[in-house]
Amino acid sequence: MIEIKNISKWYGAFRVLTDCTTQVEKGEVIVVCGPSGSGKSTLIKCVNGLEAFQQGDIFVNGTSVGDPKTNLPKLRSHVGMVFQHFELFPHMTITENLSIAQVKVLGRSRDEANERGMKLLDRVGLKPHAHKHPGQLSGGQQQRVAIARALSMDPICMLFDEPTSALDPEMVNEVLDVMVQLAHEGMTMMVVTHEMGFARKVSDRVIFMDQGSIVEDATKEDFFGKPRSERAQQFLSKILSH
Amino acid sequence: MLALDFAFFTPELISGYIVKGFIFSLQLTLVAMVGGIILGTLLALMRLSGRPWLVMPAAAYVNTMRSIPLVMVILWFFLLIPLVIGKPLGAETSAIITFTLFEAAYYSEIMRAGIQSISRGQVAAGYALGMSYRQTMGLIVLPQAFRNMLPVLLTQTIILFQDTSLVYAIGAYDLLKGFEIAGKNFNRPVETYLVAAVLYFIISFSLSMLVRKLQQRIAIVR
Ligand SMILES: Nc1ncnc2c1ncn2[C@@H]1O[C@H](COP(=O)(O)OP(=O)(O)OP(=O)(O)O)[C@@H](O)[C@H]1O
Ligand SMILES: [Mg+2]
C-alpha cells in the first residue's frame, strides 16, 4: 500500500532523511518511533507529499508521490492524516469541519457529507457536540473529531503524527481506543508515536529512526524482545522505564 | 471676541450642500475599503507566495505607495490617468481609483500579518484533506486571517474615511467641500469648518468605539 524507497531529504545543507526504505502492506499497522528530531514527522509528511524529498520515491497504492505529474491533491484526498495539534478549523463548527472537504474535494452533496460526518462523529462518541466549535471541546475530543474528519474522506490508509503527545494524560486513552478500533477493522496505518502500549497491542512492525535513518525495522516481537541496535535499546529502556 | 452664529444652518443648507458631499465621502470610503481589501489580499498572497516574480512586483508596489504622501498620489493620478486612457476623468472617479489603489498597499500589510498569524498546521491540514492551494487559502486561511484582523482593517478604514478629505486637492465634491462651499456662500467659514470638524469627529469616534467592542467580542470567542 505504501512503499518508501531510498528517500533522502535535505534542508539546505542539513540532511534530515538518509536513504529511508520501508513499506506498509494493506491492513498493516506500522509504528514509527525515535528520539526528537530524528525525522519521524518529516518522513510521514513525505508519504502524502506535504514535504518534498530530493532522492528516492514513495508509492501510495502504486502512485508515485515524487513524480511531478502526479495529482497530489487527489492522492492526498484518500490518504488520511492526523496531526499532533489536531488542526481542526477553528472558524467552523464540528459539522462543517467534517463535511467541508467531502463537499469541496470529493464533490459530495451537503446532505450526503453531513450524513457521513454524523455517522463518524457518532462512532467516536461525539455526536452531541456536532454544533459546537473546536475551541469548545477538550483536546481528546478534538483529536477524535480530527480522526473522524480524516475518515470522512474514505481513506485507503491513515497517517498519524504523534496523535496523543499534545494531550493531557487522562485523554490519551480515549484517542488510542479509537485508533485501536480502527486497526482492528483492518485500516492500513502508519503511526508516529511513543505510546509503546499501543505498539504492543496492535502494531505489526515497529520502525525506529535516529538522525534521519531507519535504524530498526522489525516485527513488534523482535523489536520489544531484542532490538538489534544499541540506540534502539537505549531508547526503549528510557521510555519503558517510566 | 469670536461671535459664532449658526442660524444659517438650515435643513435647506444641509440638503443643498452637505448631503451630496457626505454621500460621496461615504461612497469613496466604502469602495476603497472593499476594493482595497480585495486588491490588498491579492498583493499579500503574492508577497507570501515565495516566488520571486510575484514577490518583487508586489513588494515594490506596496513599498512605493507607502512611501509617497497620499495627497501627491491623488494629484499624480488625477494628472496621469487621463494621459494613460486618453480622455479626461472626473475628479470623483479619479479619487475612487486612487484611493482603492493606495489603500490596497495598507490593507495588504494588514492581511499579510493576518495570513502569517495562521499556523502552518492549518495549511497542512487543508492540503492533507486534498484541498488545492486556492481552496486552502479561500476556505481555511483567509477567513481566519480576515476574522483575526477585522478590528485592524476597520481601524484602517476609519483613517481612510478621514483621509478622503484630501480630495480637496483635485476639487472633488466630498463632505468637506460641501461645508467649504456653504461657508463661502453664507460668508460663515469658521462656523462651517467647525461643524465639519465635529461631524468628522463624531463619525470617526463612534466607529472607533464600535471597533473596540468588536475587539472584545473576538477576544471572548477565541
Ligand atoms: N523547515 C525546516 N527547516 C530546517 N530544518 C528543519 C525543518 N523542519 C524540520 N527540521 C529539522 O529536521 C529534523 C527532523 O525534524 P522532524 O520534525 O521530522 O523530527 P521528529 O522526529 O518528528 O521530532 P519530534 O519528535 O520532535 O517531533 C530536526 O532536526 C528539525 O530541526
Ligand atoms: Mg515530529
mmCIF file of N, CA and C in Angstrom, chain B residues 90-189:
data_model
loop_
_atom_site.group_PDB
_atom_site.id
_atom_site.type_symbol
_atom_site.label_atom_id
_atom_site.label_comp_id
_atom_site.label_asym_id
_atom_site.label_seq_id
_atom_site.Cartn_x
_atom_site.Cartn_y
_atom_site.Cartn_z
ATOM 1 N N GLY B 90 -13.326 62.508 -14.419
ATOM 2 C CA GLY B 90 -13.841 63.378 -13.377
ATOM 3 C C GLY B 90 -13.032 63.229 -12.093
ATOM 4 N N ALA B 91 -13.021 64.285 -11.286
ATOM 5 C CA ALA B 91 -12.275 64.253 -10.031
ATOM 6 C C ALA B 91 -12.782 63.121 -9.140
ATOM 7 N N GLU B 92 -14.109 62.889 -9.141
ATOM 8 C CA GLU B 92 -14.673 61.870 -8.271
ATOM 9 C C GLU B 92 -14.205 60.468 -8.676
ATOM 10 N N THR B 93 -14.296 60.169 -9.966
ATOM 11 C CA THR B 93 -13.850 58.849 -10.436
ATOM 12 C C THR B 93 -12.371 58.665 -10.165
ATOM 13 N N SER B 94 -11.610 59.695 -10.456
ATOM 14 C CA SER B 94 -10.173 59.633 -10.219
ATOM 15 C C SER B 94 -9.884 59.347 -8.745
ATOM 16 N N ALA B 95 -10.641 60.009 -7.864
ATOM 17 C CA ALA B 95 -10.429 59.817 -6.425
ATOM 18 C C ALA B 95 -10.716 58.369 -6.026
ATOM 19 N N ILE B 96 -11.789 57.815 -6.565
ATOM 20 C CA ILE B 96 -12.153 56.438 -6.198
ATOM 21 C C ILE B 96 -11.060 55.456 -6.628
ATOM 22 N N ILE B 97 -10.562 55.621 -7.851
ATOM 23 C CA ILE B 97 -9.489 54.737 -8.331
ATOM 24 C C ILE B 97 -8.242 54.907 -7.464
ATOM 25 N N THR B 98 -7.871 56.158 -7.232
ATOM 26 C CA THR B 98 -6.654 56.432 -6.458
ATOM 27 C C THR B 98 -6.718 55.836 -5.060
ATOM 28 N N PHE B 99 -7.833 56.084 -4.384
ATOM 29 C CA PHE B 99 -7.928 55.595 -3.007
ATOM 30 C C PHE B 99 -7.917 54.075 -2.951
ATOM 31 N N THR B 100 -8.588 53.439 -3.900
ATOM 32 C CA THR B 100 -8.589 51.973 -3.915
ATOM 33 C C THR B 100 -7.169 51.451 -4.071
ATOM 34 N N LEU B 101 -6.439 52.010 -5.034
ATOM 35 C CA LEU B 101 -5.075 51.535 -5.287
ATOM 36 C C LEU B 101 -4.148 51.865 -4.119
ATOM 37 N N PHE B 102 -4.345 53.054 -3.539
ATOM 38 C CA PHE B 102 -3.463 53.475 -2.451
ATOM 39 C C PHE B 102 -3.734 52.664 -1.190
ATOM 40 N N GLU B 103 -4.994 52.534 -0.834
ATOM 41 C CA GLU B 103 -5.327 51.814 0.401
ATOM 42 C C GLU B 103 -4.962 50.332 0.297
ATOM 43 N N ALA B 104 -4.978 49.798 -0.930
ATOM 44 C CA ALA B 104 -4.615 48.384 -1.107
ATOM 45 C C ALA B 104 -3.253 48.092 -0.482
ATOM 46 N N ALA B 105 -2.335 49.048 -0.588
ATOM 47 C CA ALA B 105 -0.994 48.854 -0.029
ATOM 48 C C ALA B 105 -1.058 48.678 1.484
ATOM 49 N N TYR B 106 -1.905 49.486 2.137
ATOM 50 C CA TYR B 106 -2.008 49.391 3.597
ATOM 51 C C TYR B 106 -2.784 48.141 4.014
ATOM 52 N N TYR B 107 -3.893 47.901 3.329
ATOM 53 C CA TYR B 107 -4.661 46.693 3.655
ATOM 54 C C TYR B 107 -3.812 45.437 3.422
ATOM 55 N N SER B 108 -2.954 45.471 2.420
ATOM 56 C CA SER B 108 -2.161 44.273 2.120
ATOM 57 C C SER B 108 -1.203 43.950 3.264
ATOM 58 N N GLU B 109 -0.654 44.984 3.899
ATOM 59 C CA GLU B 109 0.222 44.731 5.046
ATOM 60 C C GLU B 109 -0.560 44.113 6.195
ATOM 61 N N ILE B 110 -1.792 44.570 6.379
ATOM 62 C CA ILE B 110 -2.631 44.012 7.450
ATOM 63 C C ILE B 110 -2.977 42.553 7.135
ATOM 64 N N MET B 111 -3.373 42.299 5.889
ATOM 65 C CA MET B 111 -3.738 40.931 5.517
ATOM 66 C C MET B 111 -2.519 40.005 5.569
ATOM 67 N N ARG B 112 -1.367 40.554 5.230
ATOM 68 C CA ARG B 112 -0.152 39.732 5.284
ATOM 69 C C ARG B 112 0.115 39.277 6.719
ATOM 70 N N ALA B 113 -0.003 40.224 7.650
ATOM 71 C CA ALA B 113 0.178 39.854 9.061
ATOM 72 C C ALA B 113 -0.888 38.836 9.472
ATOM 73 N N GLY B 114 -2.100 39.032 8.982
ATOM 74 C CA GLY B 114 -3.187 38.111 9.322
ATOM 75 C C GLY B 114 -2.929 36.709 8.802
ATOM 76 N N ILE B 115 -2.475 36.621 7.561
ATOM 77 C CA ILE B 115 -2.202 35.311 6.966
ATOM 78 C C ILE B 115 -1.057 34.632 7.723
ATOM 79 N N GLN B 116 -0.046 35.433 8.074
ATOM 80 C CA GLN B 116 1.098 34.845 8.785
ATOM 81 C C GLN B 116 0.740 34.409 10.192
ATOM 82 N N SER B 117 -0.351 34.961 10.736
ATOM 83 C CA SER B 117 -0.746 34.568 12.094
ATOM 84 C C SER B 117 -1.423 33.194 12.101
ATOM 85 N N ILE B 118 -1.776 32.675 10.937
ATOM 86 C CA ILE B 118 -2.403 31.344 10.879
ATOM 87 C C ILE B 118 -1.297 30.290 10.806
ATOM 88 N N SER B 119 -1.379 29.297 11.682
ATOM 89 C CA SER B 119 -0.280 28.345 11.791
ATOM 90 C C SER B 119 -0.135 27.502 10.524
ATOM 91 N N ARG B 120 1.083 27.056 10.276
ATOM 92 C CA ARG B 120 1.346 26.211 9.111
ATOM 93 C C ARG B 120 0.566 24.901 9.198
ATOM 94 N N GLY B 121 0.267 24.501 10.416
ATOM 95 C CA GLY B 121 -0.506 23.274 10.608
ATOM 96 C C GLY B 121 -1.883 23.354 9.961
ATOM 97 N N GLN B 122 -2.502 24.533 9.994
ATOM 98 C CA GLN B 122 -3.805 24.706 9.363
ATOM 99 C C GLN B 122 -3.710 24.511 7.855
ATOM 100 N N VAL B 123 -2.644 25.054 7.280
ATOM 101 C CA VAL B 123 -2.421 24.896 5.840
ATOM 102 C C VAL B 123 -2.196 23.419 5.525
ATOM 103 N N ALA B 124 -1.357 22.772 6.343
ATOM 104 C CA ALA B 124 -1.070 21.350 6.135
ATOM 105 C C ALA B 124 -2.354 20.535 6.223
ATOM 106 N N ALA B 125 -3.237 20.901 7.175
ATOM 107 C CA ALA B 125 -4.488 20.154 7.332
ATOM 108 C C ALA B 125 -5.355 20.296 6.087
ATOM 109 N N GLY B 126 -5.399 21.487 5.523
ATOM 110 C CA GLY B 126 -6.165 21.698 4.293
ATOM 111 C C GLY B 126 -5.624 20.849 3.156
ATOM 112 N N TYR B 127 -4.306 20.926 2.961
ATOM 113 C CA TYR B 127 -3.680 20.125 1.897
ATOM 114 C C TYR B 127 -3.891 18.634 2.135
ATOM 115 N N ALA B 128 -3.748 18.222 3.392
ATOM 116 C CA ALA B 128 -3.848 16.788 3.699
ATOM 117 C C ALA B 128 -5.232 16.245 3.369
ATOM 118 N N LEU B 129 -6.244 17.121 3.391
ATOM 119 C CA LEU B 129 -7.590 16.681 3.036
ATOM 120 C C LEU B 129 -7.813 16.692 1.530
ATOM 121 N N GLY B 130 -6.762 17.051 0.790
ATOM 122 C CA GLY B 130 -6.870 17.031 -0.663
ATOM 123 C C GLY B 130 -7.253 18.378 -1.266
ATOM 124 N N MET B 131 -7.244 19.429 -0.438
ATOM 125 C CA MET B 131 -7.610 20.738 -0.965
ATOM 126 C C MET B 131 -6.478 21.312 -1.813
ATOM 127 N N SER B 132 -6.863 22.117 -2.803
ATOM 128 C CA SER B 132 -5.876 22.816 -3.618
ATOM 129 C C SER B 132 -5.390 24.053 -2.857
ATOM 130 N N TYR B 133 -4.393 24.732 -3.432
ATOM 131 C CA TYR B 133 -3.920 25.984 -2.830
ATOM 132 C C TYR B 133 -5.075 26.968 -2.690
ATOM 133 N N ARG B 134 -5.847 27.123 -3.760
ATOM 134 C CA ARG B 134 -6.980 28.057 -3.749
ATOM 135 C C ARG B 134 -7.968 27.725 -2.647
ATOM 136 N N GLN B 135 -8.305 26.437 -2.541
ATOM 137 C CA GLN B 135 -9.282 26.030 -1.526
ATOM 138 C C GLN B 135 -8.725 26.229 -0.123
ATOM 139 N N THR B 136 -7.452 25.859 0.063
ATOM 140 C CA THR B 136 -6.853 26.004 1.387
ATOM 141 C C THR B 136 -6.832 27.471 1.798
ATOM 142 N N MET B 137 -6.464 28.339 0.861
ATOM 143 C CA MET B 137 -6.456 29.771 1.173
ATOM 144 C C MET B 137 -7.884 30.279 1.386
ATOM 145 N N GLY B 138 -8.737 29.987 0.425
ATOM 146 C CA GLY B 138 -10.079 30.559 0.426
ATOM 147 C C GLY B 138 -10.983 30.047 1.526
ATOM 148 N N LEU B 139 -10.822 28.794 1.908
ATOM 149 C CA LEU B 139 -11.731 28.211 2.891
ATOM 150 C C LEU B 139 -11.152 28.179 4.299
ATOM 151 N N ILE B 140 -9.819 28.109 4.394
ATOM 152 C CA ILE B 140 -9.205 27.899 5.710
ATOM 153 C C ILE B 140 -8.437 29.140 6.178
ATOM 154 N N VAL B 141 -7.478 29.579 5.366
ATOM 155 C CA VAL B 141 -6.555 30.604 5.846
ATOM 156 C C VAL B 141 -7.191 31.997 5.830
ATOM 157 N N LEU B 142 -7.699 32.414 4.675
ATOM 158 C CA LEU B 142 -8.203 33.790 4.575
ATOM 159 C C LEU B 142 -9.379 34.091 5.508
ATOM 160 N N PRO B 143 -10.354 33.203 5.644
ATOM 161 C CA PRO B 143 -11.432 33.529 6.581
ATOM 162 C C PRO B 143 -10.923 33.759 8.004
ATOM 163 N N GLN B 144 -9.954 32.944 8.423
ATOM 164 C CA GLN B 144 -9.404 33.131 9.777
ATOM 165 C C GLN B 144 -8.567 34.396 9.865
ATOM 166 N N ALA B 145 -7.758 34.638 8.825
ATOM 167 C CA ALA B 145 -6.919 35.832 8.812
ATOM 168 C C ALA B 145 -7.803 37.074 8.848
ATOM 169 N N PHE B 146 -8.861 37.058 8.049
ATOM 170 C CA PHE B 146 -9.772 38.195 7.974
ATOM 171 C C PHE B 146 -10.448 38.434 9.322
ATOM 172 N N ARG B 147 -10.905 37.344 9.930
ATOM 173 C CA ARG B 147 -11.572 37.490 11.227
ATOM 174 C C ARG B 147 -10.610 38.045 12.283
ATOM 175 N N ASN B 148 -9.395 37.503 12.310
ATOM 176 C CA ASN B 148 -8.422 37.976 13.299
ATOM 177 C C ASN B 148 -8.080 39.443 13.088
ATOM 178 N N MET B 149 -8.072 39.878 11.833
ATOM 179 C CA MET B 149 -7.617 41.216 11.517
ATOM 180 C C MET B 149 -8.746 42.233 11.401
ATOM 181 N N LEU B 150 -9.980 41.789 11.581
ATOM 182 C CA LEU B 150 -11.116 42.680 11.361
ATOM 183 C C LEU B 150 -10.997 44.011 12.109
ATOM 184 N N PRO B 151 -10.645 44.009 13.383
ATOM 185 C CA PRO B 151 -10.520 45.298 14.071
ATOM 186 C C PRO B 151 -9.467 46.210 13.418
ATOM 187 N N VAL B 152 -8.362 45.629 13.009
ATOM 188 C CA VAL B 152 -7.295 46.448 12.401
ATOM 189 C C VAL B 152 -7.747 46.964 11.030
ATOM 190 N N LEU B 153 -8.433 46.110 10.281
ATOM 191 C CA LEU B 153 -8.937 46.538 8.965
ATOM 192 C C LEU B 153 -9.926 47.693 9.128
ATOM 193 N N LEU B 154 -10.771 47.614 10.146
ATOM 194 C CA LEU B 154 -11.753 48.678 10.352
ATOM 195 C C LEU B 154 -11.079 49.954 10.840
ATOM 196 N N THR B 155 -10.066 49.808 11.676
ATOM 197 C CA THR B 155 -9.329 50.989 12.120
ATOM 198 C C THR B 155 -8.690 51.695 10.924
ATOM 199 N N GLN B 156 -8.129 50.901 10.025
ATOM 200 C CA GLN B 156 -7.559 51.471 8.808
ATOM 201 C C GLN B 156 -8.640 52.193 8.007
ATOM 202 N N THR B 157 -9.840 51.641 8.020
ATOM 203 C CA THR B 157 -10.944 52.249 7.273
ATOM 204 C C THR B 157 -11.345 53.597 7.880
ATOM 205 N N ILE B 158 -11.246 53.711 9.208
ATOM 206 C CA ILE B 158 -11.547 54.998 9.847
ATOM 207 C C ILE B 158 -10.523 56.044 9.391
ATOM 208 N N ILE B 159 -9.263 55.630 9.337
ATOM 209 C CA ILE B 159 -8.221 56.539 8.843
ATOM 210 C C ILE B 159 -8.524 56.920 7.396
ATOM 211 N N LEU B 160 -8.920 55.897 6.641
ATOM 212 C CA LEU B 160 -9.280 56.132 5.231
ATOM 213 C C LEU B 160 -10.391 57.171 5.131
ATOM 214 N N PHE B 161 -11.409 57.029 5.985
ATOM 215 C CA PHE B 161 -12.525 57.977 5.946
ATOM 216 C C PHE B 161 -12.036 59.402 6.181
ATOM 217 N N GLN B 162 -11.140 59.557 7.162
ATOM 218 C CA GLN B 162 -10.608 60.900 7.421
ATOM 219 C C GLN B 162 -9.789 61.404 6.243
ATOM 220 N N ASP B 163 -9.023 60.484 5.658
ATOM 221 C CA ASP B 163 -8.149 60.878 4.550
ATOM 222 C C ASP B 163 -8.913 61.263 3.288
ATOM 223 N N THR B 164 -10.168 60.807 3.190
ATOM 224 C CA THR B 164 -10.911 61.162 1.968
ATOM 225 C C THR B 164 -11.016 62.679 1.816
ATOM 226 N N SER B 165 -10.887 63.413 2.939
ATOM 227 C CA SER B 165 -10.978 64.879 2.844
ATOM 228 C C SER B 165 -9.867 65.466 1.980
ATOM 229 N N LEU B 166 -8.802 64.668 1.744
ATOM 230 C CA LEU B 166 -7.682 65.173 0.925
ATOM 231 C C LEU B 166 -8.051 65.351 -0.544
ATOM 232 N N VAL B 167 -9.222 64.850 -0.947
ATOM 233 C CA VAL B 167 -9.595 65.033 -2.353
ATOM 234 C C VAL B 167 -9.856 66.509 -2.668
ATOM 235 N N TYR B 168 -9.809 67.349 -1.630
ATOM 236 C CA TYR B 168 -9.922 68.788 -1.920
ATOM 237 C C TYR B 168 -8.840 69.213 -2.918
ATOM 238 N N ALA B 169 -7.725 68.454 -2.915
ATOM 239 C CA ALA B 169 -6.590 68.805 -3.782
ATOM 240 C C ALA B 169 -6.970 68.779 -5.261
ATOM 241 N N ILE B 170 -7.944 67.934 -5.626
ATOM 242 C CA ILE B 170 -8.332 67.886 -7.038
ATOM 243 C C ILE B 170 -9.766 68.401 -7.225
ATOM 244 N N GLY B 171 -10.312 68.977 -6.160
ATOM 245 C CA GLY B 171 -11.610 69.637 -6.286
ATOM 246 C C GLY B 171 -12.803 68.713 -6.343
ATOM 247 N N ALA B 172 -12.655 67.473 -5.883
ATOM 248 C CA ALA B 172 -13.810 66.576 -5.864
ATOM 249 C C ALA B 172 -14.804 67.067 -4.801
ATOM 250 N N TYR B 173 -16.074 66.805 -5.046
ATOM 251 C CA TYR B 173 -17.108 67.304 -4.126
ATOM 252 C C TYR B 173 -17.357 66.274 -3.036
ATOM 253 N N ASP B 174 -16.648 66.413 -1.913
ATOM 254 C CA ASP B 174 -16.845 65.500 -0.785
ATOM 255 C C ASP B 174 -17.468 66.255 0.379
ATOM 256 N N LEU B 175 -17.540 65.587 1.509
ATOM 257 C CA LEU B 175 -18.171 66.196 2.686
ATOM 258 C C LEU B 175 -17.558 67.556 3.032
ATOM 259 N N LEU B 176 -16.242 67.593 3.070
ATOM 260 C CA LEU B 176 -15.550 68.828 3.450
ATOM 261 C C LEU B 176 -15.835 69.933 2.436
ATOM 262 N N LYS B 177 -15.827 69.554 1.157
ATOM 263 C CA LYS B 177 -16.093 70.517 0.093
ATOM 264 C C LYS B 177 -17.474 71.143 0.267
ATOM 265 N N GLY B 178 -18.435 70.313 0.640
ATOM 266 C CA GLY B 178 -19.792 70.803 0.867
ATOM 267 C C GLY B 178 -19.811 71.898 1.922
ATOM 268 N N PHE B 179 -19.113 71.631 3.011
ATOM 269 C CA PHE B 179 -19.044 72.629 4.082
ATOM 270 C C PHE B 179 -18.313 73.874 3.608
ATOM 271 N N GLU B 180 -17.256 73.676 2.850
ATOM 272 C CA GLU B 180 -16.436 74.804 2.405
ATOM 273 C C GLU B 180 -17.274 75.750 1.533
ATOM 274 N N ILE B 181 -18.024 75.166 0.592
ATOM 275 C CA ILE B 181 -18.821 75.994 -0.316
ATOM 276 C C ILE B 181 -19.928 76.716 0.449
ATOM 277 N N ALA B 182 -20.566 75.943 1.364
ATOM 278 C CA ALA B 182 -21.609 76.575 2.174
ATOM 279 C C ALA B 182 -21.019 77.736 2.964
ATOM 280 N N GLY B 183 -19.839 77.533 3.527
ATOM 281 C CA GLY B 183 -19.174 78.580 4.303
ATOM 282 C C GLY B 183 -18.913 79.820 3.468
ATOM 283 N N LYS B 184 -18.502 79.603 2.238
ATOM 284 C CA LYS B 184 -18.215 80.728 1.340
ATOM 285 C C LYS B 184 -19.506 81.475 0.990
ATOM 286 N N ASN B 185 -20.512 80.706 0.592
ATOM 287 C CA ASN B 185 -21.750 81.327 0.116
ATOM 288 C C ASN B 185 -22.465 82.114 1.205
ATOM 289 N N PHE B 186 -22.369 81.610 2.440
ATOM 290 C CA PHE B 186 -23.031 82.323 3.533
ATOM 291 C C PHE B 186 -22.075 83.201 4.308
ATOM 292 N N ASN B 187 -20.823 83.230 3.818
ATOM 293 C CA ASN B 187 -19.795 84.031 4.474
ATOM 294 C C ASN B 187 -19.638 83.668 5.950
ATOM 295 N N ARG B 188 -19.684 82.371 6.249
ATOM 296 C CA ARG B 188 -19.534 81.883 7.619
ATOM 297 C C ARG B 188 -18.517 80.726 7.653
ATOM 298 N N PRO B 189 -17.289 80.947 7.195
ATOM 299 C CA PRO B 189 -16.323 79.824 7.098
ATOM 300 C C PRO B 189 -15.979 79.203 8.455
#
